[in-house]
Tab-separated table of C-alpha atoms in Angstrom:
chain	number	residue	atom	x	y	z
A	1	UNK	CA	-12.434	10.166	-88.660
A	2	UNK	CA	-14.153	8.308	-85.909
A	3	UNK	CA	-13.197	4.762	-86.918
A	4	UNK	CA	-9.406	6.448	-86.788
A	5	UNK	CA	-10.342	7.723	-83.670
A	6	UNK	CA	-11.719	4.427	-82.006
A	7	UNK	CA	-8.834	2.700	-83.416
A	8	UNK	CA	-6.294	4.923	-81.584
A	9	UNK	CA	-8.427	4.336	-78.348
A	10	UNK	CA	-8.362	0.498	-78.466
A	11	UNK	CA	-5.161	-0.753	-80.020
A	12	UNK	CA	-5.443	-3.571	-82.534
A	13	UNK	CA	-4.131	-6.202	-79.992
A	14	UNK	CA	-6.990	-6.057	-77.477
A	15	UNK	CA	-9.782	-5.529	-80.012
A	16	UNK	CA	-8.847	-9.655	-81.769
A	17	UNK	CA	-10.208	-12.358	-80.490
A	18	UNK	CA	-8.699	-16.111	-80.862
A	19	UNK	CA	-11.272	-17.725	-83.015
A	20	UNK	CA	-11.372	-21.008	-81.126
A	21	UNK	CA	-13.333	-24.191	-82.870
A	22	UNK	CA	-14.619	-26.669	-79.927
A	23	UNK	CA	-16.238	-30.090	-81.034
A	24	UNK	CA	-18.680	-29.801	-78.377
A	25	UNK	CA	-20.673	-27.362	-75.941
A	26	UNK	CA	-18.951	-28.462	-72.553
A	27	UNK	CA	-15.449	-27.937	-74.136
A	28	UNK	CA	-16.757	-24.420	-75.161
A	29	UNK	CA	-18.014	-23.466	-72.157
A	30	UNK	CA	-14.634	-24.782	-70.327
A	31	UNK	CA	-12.653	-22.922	-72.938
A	32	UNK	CA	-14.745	-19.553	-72.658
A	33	UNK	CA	-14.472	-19.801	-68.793
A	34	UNK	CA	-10.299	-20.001	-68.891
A	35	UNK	CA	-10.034	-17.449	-72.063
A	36	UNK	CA	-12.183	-14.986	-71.170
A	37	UNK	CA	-12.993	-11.477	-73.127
A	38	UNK	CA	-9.687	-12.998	-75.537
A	39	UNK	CA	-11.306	-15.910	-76.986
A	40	UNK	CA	-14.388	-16.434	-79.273
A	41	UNK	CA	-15.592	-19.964	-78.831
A	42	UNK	CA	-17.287	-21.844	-81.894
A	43	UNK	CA	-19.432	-24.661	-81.267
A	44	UNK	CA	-19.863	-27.861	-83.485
A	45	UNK	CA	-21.938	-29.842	-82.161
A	46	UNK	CA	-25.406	-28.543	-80.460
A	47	UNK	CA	-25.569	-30.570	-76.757
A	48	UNK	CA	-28.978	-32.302	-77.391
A	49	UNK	CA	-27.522	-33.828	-80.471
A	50	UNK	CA	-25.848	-37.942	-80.366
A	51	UNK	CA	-22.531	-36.829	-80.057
A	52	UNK	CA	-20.913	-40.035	-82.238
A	53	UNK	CA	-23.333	-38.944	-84.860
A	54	UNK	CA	-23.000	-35.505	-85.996
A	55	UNK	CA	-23.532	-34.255	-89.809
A	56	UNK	CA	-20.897	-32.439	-91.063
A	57	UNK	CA	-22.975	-29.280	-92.840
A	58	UNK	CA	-21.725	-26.988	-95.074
A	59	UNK	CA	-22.147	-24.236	-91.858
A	60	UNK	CA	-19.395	-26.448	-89.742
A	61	UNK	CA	-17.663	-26.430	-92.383
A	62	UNK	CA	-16.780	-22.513	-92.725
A	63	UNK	CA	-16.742	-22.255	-89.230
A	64	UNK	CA	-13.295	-24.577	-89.019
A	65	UNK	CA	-12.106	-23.109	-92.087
A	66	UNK	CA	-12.046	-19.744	-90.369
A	67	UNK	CA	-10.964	-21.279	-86.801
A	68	UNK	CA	-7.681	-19.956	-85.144
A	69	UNK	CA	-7.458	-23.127	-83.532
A	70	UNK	CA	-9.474	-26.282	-83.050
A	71	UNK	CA	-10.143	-28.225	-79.675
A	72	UNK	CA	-12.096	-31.571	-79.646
A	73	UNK	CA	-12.719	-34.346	-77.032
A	74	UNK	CA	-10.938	-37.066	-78.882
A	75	UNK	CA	-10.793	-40.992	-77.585
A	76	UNK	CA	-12.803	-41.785	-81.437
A	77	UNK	CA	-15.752	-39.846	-80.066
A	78	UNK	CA	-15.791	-37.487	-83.145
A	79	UNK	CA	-14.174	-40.547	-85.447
A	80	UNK	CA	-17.150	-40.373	-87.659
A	81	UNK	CA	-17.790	-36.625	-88.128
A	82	UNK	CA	-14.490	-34.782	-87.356
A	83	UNK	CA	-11.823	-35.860	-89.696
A	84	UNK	CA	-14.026	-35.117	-92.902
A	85	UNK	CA	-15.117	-32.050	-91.769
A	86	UNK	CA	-11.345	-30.965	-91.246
A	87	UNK	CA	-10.657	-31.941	-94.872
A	88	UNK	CA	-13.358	-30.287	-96.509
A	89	UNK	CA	-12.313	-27.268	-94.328
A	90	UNK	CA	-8.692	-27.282	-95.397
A	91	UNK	CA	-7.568	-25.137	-92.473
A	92	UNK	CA	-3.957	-26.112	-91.381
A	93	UNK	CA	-4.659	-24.451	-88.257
A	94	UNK	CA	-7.007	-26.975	-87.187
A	95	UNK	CA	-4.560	-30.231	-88.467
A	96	UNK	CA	-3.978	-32.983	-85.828
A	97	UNK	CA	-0.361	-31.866	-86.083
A	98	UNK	CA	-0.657	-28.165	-85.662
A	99	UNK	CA	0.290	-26.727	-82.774
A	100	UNK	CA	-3.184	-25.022	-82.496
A	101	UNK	CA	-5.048	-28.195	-82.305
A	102	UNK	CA	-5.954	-29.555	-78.917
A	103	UNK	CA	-6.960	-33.474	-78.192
A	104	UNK	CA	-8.407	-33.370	-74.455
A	105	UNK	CA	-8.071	-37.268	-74.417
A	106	UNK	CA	-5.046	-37.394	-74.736
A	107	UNK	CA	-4.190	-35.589	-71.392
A	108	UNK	CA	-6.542	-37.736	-68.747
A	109	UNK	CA	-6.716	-41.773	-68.035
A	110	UNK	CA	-9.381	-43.286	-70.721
A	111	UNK	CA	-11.081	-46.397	-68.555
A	112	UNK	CA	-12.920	-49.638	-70.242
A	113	UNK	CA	-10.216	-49.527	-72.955
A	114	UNK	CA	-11.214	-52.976	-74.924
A	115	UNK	CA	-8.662	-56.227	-75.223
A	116	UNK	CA	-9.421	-56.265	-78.505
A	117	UNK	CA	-11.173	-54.609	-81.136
A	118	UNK	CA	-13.816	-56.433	-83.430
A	119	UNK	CA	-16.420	-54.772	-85.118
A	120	UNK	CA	-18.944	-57.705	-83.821
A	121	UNK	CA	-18.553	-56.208	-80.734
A	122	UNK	CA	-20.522	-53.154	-81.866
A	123	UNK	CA	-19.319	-49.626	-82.192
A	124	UNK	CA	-16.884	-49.715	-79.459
A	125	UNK	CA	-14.129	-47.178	-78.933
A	126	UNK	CA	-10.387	-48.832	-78.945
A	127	UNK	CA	-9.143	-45.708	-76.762
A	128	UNK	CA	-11.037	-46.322	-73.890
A	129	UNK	CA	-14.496	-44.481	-73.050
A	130	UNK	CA	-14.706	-41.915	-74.339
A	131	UNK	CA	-16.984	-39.820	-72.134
A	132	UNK	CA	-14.484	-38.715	-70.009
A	133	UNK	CA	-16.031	-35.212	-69.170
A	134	UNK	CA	-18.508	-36.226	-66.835
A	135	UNK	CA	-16.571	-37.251	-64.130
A	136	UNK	CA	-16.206	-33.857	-62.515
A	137	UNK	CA	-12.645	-33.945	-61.326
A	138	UNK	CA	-11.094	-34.632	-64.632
A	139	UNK	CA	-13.089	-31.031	-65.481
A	140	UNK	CA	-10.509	-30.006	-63.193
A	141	UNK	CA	-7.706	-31.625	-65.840
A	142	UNK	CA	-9.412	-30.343	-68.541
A	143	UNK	CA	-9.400	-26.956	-67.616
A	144	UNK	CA	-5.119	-27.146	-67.223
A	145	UNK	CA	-4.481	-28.777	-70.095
A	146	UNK	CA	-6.666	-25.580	-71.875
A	147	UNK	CA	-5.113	-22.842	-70.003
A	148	UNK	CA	-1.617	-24.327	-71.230
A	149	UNK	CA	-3.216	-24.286	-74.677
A	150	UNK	CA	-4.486	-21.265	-74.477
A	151	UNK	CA	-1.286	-19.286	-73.197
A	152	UNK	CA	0.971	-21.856	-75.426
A	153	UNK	CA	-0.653	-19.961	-78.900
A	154	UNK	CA	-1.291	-16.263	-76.854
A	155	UNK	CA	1.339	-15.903	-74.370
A	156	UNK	CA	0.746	-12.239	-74.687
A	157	UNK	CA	-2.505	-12.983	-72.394
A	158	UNK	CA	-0.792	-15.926	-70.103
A	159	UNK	CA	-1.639	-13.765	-66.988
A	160	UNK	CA	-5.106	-13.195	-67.594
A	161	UNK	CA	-5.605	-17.299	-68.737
A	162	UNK	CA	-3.614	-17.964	-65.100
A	163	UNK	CA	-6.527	-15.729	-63.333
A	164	UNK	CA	-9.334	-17.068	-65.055
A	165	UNK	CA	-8.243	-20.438	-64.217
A	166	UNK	CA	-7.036	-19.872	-60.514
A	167	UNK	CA	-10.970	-18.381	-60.411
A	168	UNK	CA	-12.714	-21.443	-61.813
A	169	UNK	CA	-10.484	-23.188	-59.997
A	170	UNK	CA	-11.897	-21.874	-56.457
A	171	UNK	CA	-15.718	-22.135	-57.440
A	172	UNK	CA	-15.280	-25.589	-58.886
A	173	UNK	CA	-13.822	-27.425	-55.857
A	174	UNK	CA	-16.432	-25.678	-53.882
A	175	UNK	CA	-18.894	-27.244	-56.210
A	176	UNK	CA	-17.347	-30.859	-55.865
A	177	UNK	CA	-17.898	-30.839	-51.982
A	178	UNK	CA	-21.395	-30.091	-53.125
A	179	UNK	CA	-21.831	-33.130	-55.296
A	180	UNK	CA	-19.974	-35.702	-53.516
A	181	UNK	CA	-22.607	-34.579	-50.325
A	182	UNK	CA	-25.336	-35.132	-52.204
A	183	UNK	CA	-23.996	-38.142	-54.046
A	184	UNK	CA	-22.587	-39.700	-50.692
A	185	UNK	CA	-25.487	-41.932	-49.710
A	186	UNK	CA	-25.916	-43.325	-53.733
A	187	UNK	CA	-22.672	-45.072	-53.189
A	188	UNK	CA	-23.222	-48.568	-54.100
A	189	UNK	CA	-26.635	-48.273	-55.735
A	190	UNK	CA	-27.475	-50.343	-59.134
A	191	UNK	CA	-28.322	-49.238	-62.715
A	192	UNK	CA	-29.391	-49.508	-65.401
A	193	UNK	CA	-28.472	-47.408	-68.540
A	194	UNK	CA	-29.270	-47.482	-72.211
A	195	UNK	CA	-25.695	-47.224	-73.244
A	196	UNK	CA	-22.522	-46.556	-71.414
A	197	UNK	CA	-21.854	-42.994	-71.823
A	198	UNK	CA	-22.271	-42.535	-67.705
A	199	UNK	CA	-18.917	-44.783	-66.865
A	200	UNK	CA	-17.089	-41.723	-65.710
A	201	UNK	CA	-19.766	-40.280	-63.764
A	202	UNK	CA	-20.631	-43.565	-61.903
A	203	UNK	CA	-17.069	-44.741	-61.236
A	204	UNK	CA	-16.543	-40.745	-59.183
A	205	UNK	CA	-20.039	-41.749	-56.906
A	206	UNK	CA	-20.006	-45.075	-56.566
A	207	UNK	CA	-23.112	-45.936	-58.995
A	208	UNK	CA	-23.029	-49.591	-59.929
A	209	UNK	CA	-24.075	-50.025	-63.997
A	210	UNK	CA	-25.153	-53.765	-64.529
A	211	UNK	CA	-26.748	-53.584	-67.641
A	212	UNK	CA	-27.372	-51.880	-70.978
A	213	UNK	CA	-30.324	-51.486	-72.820
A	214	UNK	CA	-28.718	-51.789	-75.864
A	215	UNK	CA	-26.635	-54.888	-76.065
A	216	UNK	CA	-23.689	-53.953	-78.062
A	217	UNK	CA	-22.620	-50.502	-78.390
A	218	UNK	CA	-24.371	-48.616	-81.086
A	219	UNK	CA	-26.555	-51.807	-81.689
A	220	UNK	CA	-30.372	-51.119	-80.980
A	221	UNK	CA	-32.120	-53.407	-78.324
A	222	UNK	CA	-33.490	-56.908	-79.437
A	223	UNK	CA	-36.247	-58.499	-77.972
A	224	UNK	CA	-34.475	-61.122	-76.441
A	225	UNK	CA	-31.805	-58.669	-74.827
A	226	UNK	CA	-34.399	-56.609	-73.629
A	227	UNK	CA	-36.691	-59.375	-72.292
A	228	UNK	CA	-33.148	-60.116	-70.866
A	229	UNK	CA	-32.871	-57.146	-68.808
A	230	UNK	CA	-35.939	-57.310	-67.463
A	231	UNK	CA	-35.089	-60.772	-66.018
A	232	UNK	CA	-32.012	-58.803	-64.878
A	233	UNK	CA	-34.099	-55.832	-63.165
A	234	UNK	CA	-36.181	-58.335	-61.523
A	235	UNK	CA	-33.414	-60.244	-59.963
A	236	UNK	CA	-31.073	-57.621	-59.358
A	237	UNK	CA	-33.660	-54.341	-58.351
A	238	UNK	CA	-31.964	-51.691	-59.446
A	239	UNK	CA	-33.090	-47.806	-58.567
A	240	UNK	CA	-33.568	-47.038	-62.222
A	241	UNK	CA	-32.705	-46.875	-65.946
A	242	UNK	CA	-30.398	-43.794	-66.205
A	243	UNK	CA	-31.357	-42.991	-69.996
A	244	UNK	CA	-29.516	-40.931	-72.450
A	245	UNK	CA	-31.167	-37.442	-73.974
A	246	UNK	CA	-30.916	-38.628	-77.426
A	247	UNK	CA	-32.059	-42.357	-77.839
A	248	UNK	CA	-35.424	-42.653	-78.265
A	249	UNK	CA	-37.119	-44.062	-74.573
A	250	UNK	CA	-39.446	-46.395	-76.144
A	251	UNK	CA	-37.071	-49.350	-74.783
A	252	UNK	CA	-36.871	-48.167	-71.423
A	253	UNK	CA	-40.999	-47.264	-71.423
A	254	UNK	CA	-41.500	-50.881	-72.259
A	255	UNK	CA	-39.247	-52.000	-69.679
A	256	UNK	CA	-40.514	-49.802	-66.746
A	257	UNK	CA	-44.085	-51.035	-67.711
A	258	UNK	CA	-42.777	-54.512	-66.850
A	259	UNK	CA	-41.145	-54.103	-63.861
A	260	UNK	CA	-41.747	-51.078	-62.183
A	261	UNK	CA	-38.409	-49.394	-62.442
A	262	UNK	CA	-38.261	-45.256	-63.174
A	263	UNK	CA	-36.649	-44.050	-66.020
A	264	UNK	CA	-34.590	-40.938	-65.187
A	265	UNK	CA	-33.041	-38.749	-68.200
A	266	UNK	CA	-29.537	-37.792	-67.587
A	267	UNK	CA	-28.249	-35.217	-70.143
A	268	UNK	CA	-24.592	-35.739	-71.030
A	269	UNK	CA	-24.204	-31.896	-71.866
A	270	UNK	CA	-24.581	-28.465	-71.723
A	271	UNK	CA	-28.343	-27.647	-73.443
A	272	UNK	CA	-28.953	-31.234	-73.649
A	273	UNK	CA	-31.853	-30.289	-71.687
A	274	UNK	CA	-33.095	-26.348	-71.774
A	275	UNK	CA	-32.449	-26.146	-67.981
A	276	UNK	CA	-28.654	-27.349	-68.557
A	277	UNK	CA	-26.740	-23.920	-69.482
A	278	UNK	CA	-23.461	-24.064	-67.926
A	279	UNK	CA	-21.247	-27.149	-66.741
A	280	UNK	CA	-22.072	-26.142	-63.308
A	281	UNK	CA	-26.240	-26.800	-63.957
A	282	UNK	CA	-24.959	-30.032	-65.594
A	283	UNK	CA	-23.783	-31.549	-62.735
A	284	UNK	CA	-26.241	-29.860	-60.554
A	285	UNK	CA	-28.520	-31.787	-62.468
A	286	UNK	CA	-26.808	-35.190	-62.475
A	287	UNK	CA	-26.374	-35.190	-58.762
A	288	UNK	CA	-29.437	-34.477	-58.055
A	289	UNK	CA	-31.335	-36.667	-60.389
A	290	UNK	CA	-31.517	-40.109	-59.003
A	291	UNK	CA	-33.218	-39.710	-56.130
């Protein structure tokens, strides 16, 4: 009698959820801002993890296979991982050509998109860069393109997607006056990274990347390459090596031994590092990191 009861006190409609499958924990976070109390976001990929490496466990597996609809970064980042993982899950809900499948890169301007394309080039991405998320105003796109998504498979909800998005809206251009503040005087300072997942970031402040630790994409450091950027740090003095979460730092140790130069971690995601729980923190962090 009481299940009856609480059944006739919330209707069916506003007790589902949208079972939403996101390849990554910024895109969750993004879509869980817009959607609300409507949506249940699943995560794929944890944030400290490589993000162009990801294993595709049995877990992942069921979790697409019982997804209502599927949103991933796209630009090749999930190339490796993704496409297998939608096979083995066999859920036409989450098919490149369902209409409950989402490809974020395919609604903002991809930059460093290669001439060409050969494999002795490293693991390079033909679609451009695909780290596209951390240049904070295209978190701005993002966040349109998913409230379109959202109210394009639940127009029942379209008003409460509109609010939620009108709200993030309002605190996130706040937050961009914040960060270009306290990124104004970095305009026009030199890096160094260990591989090029910061292109977005530095192109929005002005950072200057002149060299990689590794020397090809996806190709781990040689001697002579890295002897090579220390030549290049002593010529050039750059503030520091802006270094990934997930590469190992024993490069970049070796390197600031050598020259001087700090190494400064710079998380690419949400709960890459434990202090990073929100996309807000993230970019708290970023901007305030080089010092």
């Amino acid at each position: 009698m009481k299940k009856y009861l609480f059944l006739f006190l919330f209707p069916l409609s506003l007790l589902a959820h949208l079972n939403i499958a996101v390849s990554y924990p910024y895109i969750g976070a993004l879509t869980k801002a817009i959607g609300g109390d409507h949506i249940e976001t699943v995560v794929l990929a944890k944030g400290n993890w490589d993000p162009h490496f990801i294993v595709p466990r049995p877990s992942l597996i069921a979790k697409v296979r019982n997804a209502d609809a599927l949103i991933m970064n796209g630009g090749q980042l999930e190339i490796g991982w993704l496409p297998p993982l939608l096979n083995r899950a066999g859920n036409p809900k989450s098919m490149p050509n369902a209409p409950t499948f989402l490809n974020l890169s395919h609604h903002v301007e991809l930059i460093n998109k290669p001439s060409s394309v050969d494999r002795k080039e490293g693991d390079i991405h033909p679609d451009g860069n695909p780290h596209f998320h951390l240049d904070p105003q295209n978190i701005l796109v993002l966040a349109n393109v998913i409230k379109k998504f959202l109210i394009s498979i639940d127009g029942e909800h379209k008003a409460v997607y509109e609010k939620n998005y009108a709200d993030f809206l309002g605190m996130w251009q706040k937050k961009l006056g914040m960060w270009q503040e306290k990124m104004a005087n970095k305009k026009g300072l030199k890096v160094i990274q260990f591989h090029d997942n910061l292109a977005y970031f530095n192109k929005a402040y002005g950072l200057k990347n002149i060299g990689t630790i590794e020397p090809l994409p996806g190709i781990p450091p040689s001697s002579k390459h890295t002897m090579a950027i220390i030549e290049l740090i002593k010529k050039e003095n750059p503030c520091c090596i802006l270094h990934d979460v997930y590469h190992a730092t024993k490069t970049a140790e070796f390197i600031s031994e050598k020259t001087g130069i700090k190494i400064v971690l710079m998380p690419h995601d949400i709960e890459a590092l434990e202090e990073i729980q929100d996309l807000a923190s993230l970019f708290d962090y970023l901007t305030g990191a080089i010092r």
